[in-house]
Amino acid sequence: MTIPDTTESESRRTGADPADGVIVLERVVKRFGEYLAVAHADFAIGRGEFFSLLGPSGCGKTTTLRMIAGFEQPTEGRILLEGRDVSRVPPYRRNVNTVFQHYALFPHMSVYDNVAFGPRSQKLDATETDRRVRELLDVVRLAAFARRKPSELSGGQQQRVALARALANYPSALLLDEPLGALDLKLRQAMQGELKRIQREVGVTFIYVTHDQEEALTMSGRIAVMNEGRVEQIGTPEEVYHSPTSVFVATFIGVANLIPAVVEQANGAGASVRVAGSLPVAVPAGTWRLGAGAKASVMVRPERLRLSAAPPGDCVSIPVTLEQAVFQGPVVRCLLRAAEGSEIVAHVGPEQILPGLSPGLALWVSWEPEAARLLPP
Amino acid sequence: MAGTAAGGTRQSRAAPYLLIAPGVLWLTVFYVVPIVSLAQTSVEVAGGPWWDGYQRALTGYGTHFFRSLRYAFAATILALVLGYPLAYVIAFRAGRLKTLLLGLVILPFFTTFLVRTFAWKTILNDGGPAVRLLQQLHLLAPDGRLLDTTIAVIGGLTYNFLPFMVLPIYVSLEKIDRRLVEAAQDLYSTPRGAFQKIVLPLSLPGVFAGSLLTFIPAAGDFINAELLGSPNQQMIGTVIQNQFLEVRDYPLAAALSFVMMFLITLGVLAYARLLGTEELA
């Protein structure tokens, strides 16, 4: 099933082309009285994107989603839908639909009537309504359950009905508010795959709110990482993982080592900083402007670190003491302490297990310069 | 105490029955036994066939039966028309005032039924505020009265049973997940459409309960008609009370009671059919 749309190329359908913004947030601010829920959200979401809003509880992601849906209105700024300013337009006049966290299926209606609710509210004729309901029930693979009531369905099935109910309206964008939160792990993982499949099949823009970074990394085309109302970074899963632009993003997604450093000198291509007191280390410069003497953090992911008895010549390395080595199956998690006290976590594979990895051992930890990122402290 | 698995099951199987035993006992002693006794009374006719009581009840008091049902029906409709919006506002729009408003709805109950109805007698009195206002608005003739009229009786019934209508409707509205209303709006339903298609159907159990709690006692009421009506408004409740306590014609009184019970039950069943019993679960 594909939703009739007006774009031509395949790449636009699957890729992140924000210039073709289906939804644009322009300098959006939301306050509830004194409380600042969303501070300056300003970004565009492209047609056919799987776009996630990721962050901890209270970061403003759900509020942002609700503003796109029309349940809240921005205090400042505008929201554009298909180029049209919908900031003050009520939800029943916006062509976006929401999949709620606890599904909000109408308990007194059958699955069929739930899915048909949107088309019927829009006064589509009975034949077209019926065609759409059957089509969507097929997409979510629940055709046999059309006559059942929501109370007779499992959590995963209810979630799929909620999805069908929203998609039956062929919305410009589908808004999903932590839809998998109420499911157990196995079912959640299965549903992640299902959602990806359906999104690809249907080609609708998905805007997905979650606090689960693994979920966001797995499913998204682009992720907007939010914290305390601010959008910290927007990028593809690879970008936010390998090139975070702030300490918050680095630590919220995956595990990050943050080594305190002082900038020695910086030019366009890179910077050299001193870590652990006085060791010079070269790092690629980030988008952040640095000056000599500025404090910073050097961020390296644990799996990019190597341990050795002597410093290898071609990498950046610092001396450490091994505190603990924990076997975790695919990797060994090593807790290391640098000379001036900072803690470093390294995930090393079996080939790295030097004979006698015992606490107290003096080692060198190293990484390739391109693996590190320089972040504001 | 080390119980076997079978012992444990036996104990937990008995528990529900033990829990409802006091209730069942109470019902048996104070409901089943009196009903059976009353049924016996209705057919213990001295010097006549066993159906004498019923025959006299049906032939002599048809007017009273149907009048009572009509008044109770009218009062129920009025209570619904007044009570549903009130319950809706308390449930959906009251915010911090919710507890206060609920308190105000229940407040009349702090005085007895009798006193409240007497108060109405004073309010509806000739020359009283209600009569004068209606006369000024030319809705009532200069020599018109409110007391001893059907309007007064129905008004009294509506007033006295209004909380019984409001509270069950409020409870069922309160239980409705607000996100369902949001979901309906998300799916292109206007707020009015969301009310009609989501809130109203989901509040029907409350409407049904409130209607029953209003209609059934109102049909058998005898205070309102006594105090606010003339003999032309006399309801079956008054007749039954009279027959039991003054005339002491027990077979007739008992027969009247059973006929009324039967008629009310018919009405309730018809109503339940109308609303569709599934949705009331």
Short mmCIF file of N, CA, C and O in Angstrom, two decimals, chain A residues 66 71 91-92 94-98 100 102 104-109 117-118 121-122 165 169, chain B residues 177 179-191 193-194 197-199 201-202 278-279:
data_model
loop_
_atom_site.label_atom_id
_atom_site.label_comp_id
_atom_site.label_asym_id
_atom_site.label_seq_id
_atom_site.Cartn_x
_atom_site.Cartn_y
_atom_site.Cartn_z
N ARG A 66 2.80 17.10 20.91
CA ARG A 66 1.43 17.55 21.10
C ARG A 66 1.19 18.88 20.38
O ARG A 66 0.08 19.16 19.93
N PHE A 71 -2.78 19.62 20.14
CA PHE A 71 -3.36 19.57 21.48
C PHE A 71 -2.79 20.67 22.37
O PHE A 71 -3.34 20.96 23.42
N PRO A 91 -6.85 20.29 16.41
CA PRO A 91 -6.39 18.99 15.90
C PRO A 91 -7.30 18.40 14.83
O PRO A 91 -6.82 17.70 13.94
N TYR A 92 -8.61 18.68 14.93
CA TYR A 92 -9.50 18.04 13.96
C TYR A 92 -9.47 18.72 12.61
O TYR A 92 -10.20 18.35 11.71
N ARG A 94 -6.22 19.40 11.33
CA ARG A 94 -4.85 19.18 10.84
C ARG A 94 -4.75 17.79 10.26
O ARG A 94 -5.27 16.84 10.84
N ASN A 95 -4.02 17.67 9.19
CA ASN A 95 -3.92 16.38 8.55
C ASN A 95 -2.76 15.56 9.11
O ASN A 95 -1.93 15.02 8.37
N VAL A 96 -2.69 15.50 10.44
CA VAL A 96 -1.75 14.59 11.09
C VAL A 96 -2.54 13.75 12.07
O VAL A 96 -3.59 14.17 12.55
N ASN A 97 -2.08 12.55 12.32
CA ASN A 97 -2.78 11.69 13.27
C ASN A 97 -1.80 11.12 14.30
O ASN A 97 -0.61 10.99 14.01
N THR A 98 -2.34 10.81 15.45
CA THR A 98 -1.50 10.41 16.58
C THR A 98 -1.76 8.97 16.99
O THR A 98 -2.90 8.51 17.00
N PHE A 100 -1.40 7.08 20.33
CA PHE A 100 -1.17 7.46 21.71
C PHE A 100 -0.44 6.36 22.47
O PHE A 100 -0.48 5.20 22.11
N HIS A 102 -1.04 4.88 25.31
CA HIS A 102 -1.87 3.76 25.76
C HIS A 102 -3.02 3.53 24.80
O HIS A 102 -4.10 3.13 25.20
N ALA A 104 -5.58 4.54 23.43
CA ALA A 104 -6.84 5.30 23.42
C ALA A 104 -7.82 4.77 22.39
O ALA A 104 -8.47 5.52 21.67
N LEU A 105 -7.93 3.46 22.30
CA LEU A 105 -8.94 2.87 21.41
C LEU A 105 -10.31 3.07 22.03
O LEU A 105 -10.45 3.08 23.25
N PHE A 106 -11.32 3.27 21.20
CA PHE A 106 -12.67 3.49 21.71
C PHE A 106 -13.24 2.15 22.18
O PHE A 106 -13.51 1.27 21.36
N PRO A 107 -13.47 2.00 23.50
CA PRO A 107 -13.81 0.67 24.02
C PRO A 107 -15.17 0.17 23.59
O PRO A 107 -15.42 -1.04 23.57
N HIS A 108 -16.07 1.09 23.23
CA HIS A 108 -17.43 0.66 22.90
C HIS A 108 -17.60 0.40 21.40
O HIS A 108 -18.71 0.15 20.95
N MET A 109 -16.49 0.46 20.67
CA MET A 109 -16.59 0.19 19.22
C MET A 109 -15.71 -0.99 18.85
O MET A 109 -14.68 -1.24 19.48
N PHE A 117 -13.29 5.28 12.14
CA PHE A 117 -13.74 6.50 12.81
C PHE A 117 -13.25 7.76 12.09
O PHE A 117 -14.04 8.68 11.85
N GLY A 118 -11.97 7.78 11.74
CA GLY A 118 -11.41 8.97 11.09
C GLY A 118 -12.06 9.23 9.74
O GLY A 118 -12.58 10.32 9.51
N SER A 121 -15.54 10.44 10.19
CA SER A 121 -15.61 11.82 10.69
C SER A 121 -15.36 12.80 9.57
O SER A 121 -15.83 13.94 9.61
N GLN A 122 -14.58 12.36 8.57
CA GLN A 122 -14.30 13.23 7.43
C GLN A 122 -15.36 13.09 6.35
O GLN A 122 -15.19 13.64 5.26
N ARG A 165 -5.78 2.76 12.74
CA ARG A 165 -6.77 3.82 12.91
C ARG A 165 -6.21 5.17 12.49
O ARG A 165 -6.90 5.99 11.88
N ASN A 169 -6.38 7.57 7.65
CA ASN A 169 -6.71 8.92 7.21
C ASN A 169 -5.70 9.47 6.23
O ASN A 169 -5.78 10.64 5.86
N ASP B 177 -11.90 8.08 30.00
CA ASP B 177 -10.53 8.49 29.77
C ASP B 177 -10.53 9.72 28.86
O ASP B 177 -11.00 9.65 27.73
N ARG B 179 -8.29 10.97 27.26
CA ARG B 179 -7.51 10.79 26.03
C ARG B 179 -8.36 10.25 24.90
O ARG B 179 -8.03 10.41 23.73
N LEU B 180 -9.52 9.63 25.24
CA LEU B 180 -10.41 9.17 24.18
C LEU B 180 -11.00 10.37 23.45
O LEU B 180 -11.19 10.34 22.23
N VAL B 181 -11.29 11.43 24.21
CA VAL B 181 -11.81 12.63 23.58
C VAL B 181 -10.74 13.27 22.69
O VAL B 181 -11.02 13.72 21.58
N GLU B 182 -9.50 13.26 23.19
CA GLU B 182 -8.38 13.77 22.37
C GLU B 182 -8.23 12.95 21.12
O GLU B 182 -8.04 13.48 20.02
N ALA B 183 -8.29 11.63 21.28
CA ALA B 183 -8.14 10.74 20.12
C ALA B 183 -9.24 11.03 19.10
O ALA B 183 -8.98 11.09 17.90
N ALA B 184 -10.46 11.25 19.56
CA ALA B 184 -11.55 11.52 18.63
C ALA B 184 -11.28 12.81 17.86
O ALA B 184 -11.51 12.88 16.66
N GLN B 185 -10.77 13.82 18.56
CA GLN B 185 -10.47 15.09 17.88
C GLN B 185 -9.31 14.93 16.92
O GLN B 185 -9.27 15.53 15.87
N ASP B 186 -8.35 14.13 17.31
CA ASP B 186 -7.21 13.84 16.43
C ASP B 186 -7.71 13.20 15.14
O ASP B 186 -7.15 13.37 14.07
N LEU B 187 -8.83 12.45 15.27
CA LEU B 187 -9.39 11.76 14.11
C LEU B 187 -10.51 12.57 13.47
O LEU B 187 -11.49 12.01 12.98
N TYR B 188 -10.37 13.88 13.51
CA TYR B 188 -11.22 14.80 12.75
C TYR B 188 -12.63 14.97 13.29
O TYR B 188 -13.50 15.49 12.60
N SER B 189 -12.87 14.59 14.53
CA SER B 189 -14.18 14.81 15.11
C SER B 189 -14.16 16.17 15.81
O SER B 189 -13.25 16.48 16.56
N THR B 190 -15.18 17.00 15.56
CA THR B 190 -15.27 18.27 16.29
C THR B 190 -15.56 17.96 17.75
O THR B 190 -15.99 16.84 18.07
N PRO B 191 -15.39 18.93 18.64
CA PRO B 191 -15.70 18.67 20.07
C PRO B 191 -17.13 18.16 20.24
O PRO B 191 -17.38 17.25 21.05
N GLY B 193 -18.91 16.50 18.00
CA GLY B 193 -18.92 15.12 17.50
C GLY B 193 -18.30 14.16 18.50
O GLY B 193 -18.80 13.06 18.71
N ALA B 194 -17.23 14.60 19.14
CA ALA B 194 -16.59 13.74 20.14
C ALA B 194 -17.54 13.48 21.29
O ALA B 194 -17.61 12.37 21.82
N LYS B 197 -20.28 10.98 19.94
CA LYS B 197 -19.88 9.63 19.56
C LYS B 197 -19.08 8.90 20.63
O LYS B 197 -19.00 7.68 20.61
N ILE B 198 -18.47 9.66 21.53
CA ILE B 198 -17.62 9.02 22.53
C ILE B 198 -18.17 9.18 23.94
O ILE B 198 -18.43 8.21 24.64
N VAL B 199 -18.37 10.44 24.36
CA VAL B 199 -18.73 10.68 25.75
C VAL B 199 -20.14 10.16 26.05
O VAL B 199 -20.35 9.42 27.03
N PRO B 201 -22.18 7.86 24.53
CA PRO B 201 -22.36 6.41 24.64
C PRO B 201 -21.69 5.83 25.87
O PRO B 201 -22.22 4.90 26.49
N LEU B 202 -20.51 6.35 26.23
CA LEU B 202 -19.82 5.78 27.37
C LEU B 202 -20.45 6.20 28.69
O LEU B 202 -20.16 5.62 29.74
N GLU B 278 -25.94 -4.63 26.43
CA GLU B 278 -24.47 -4.80 26.38
C GLU B 278 -23.75 -3.55 26.84
O GLU B 278 -22.78 -3.60 27.55
N GLU B 279 -24.28 -2.41 26.35
CA GLU B 279 -23.56 -1.17 26.61
C GLU B 279 -23.66 -0.74 28.06
O GLU B 279 -22.99 0.17 28.49
#
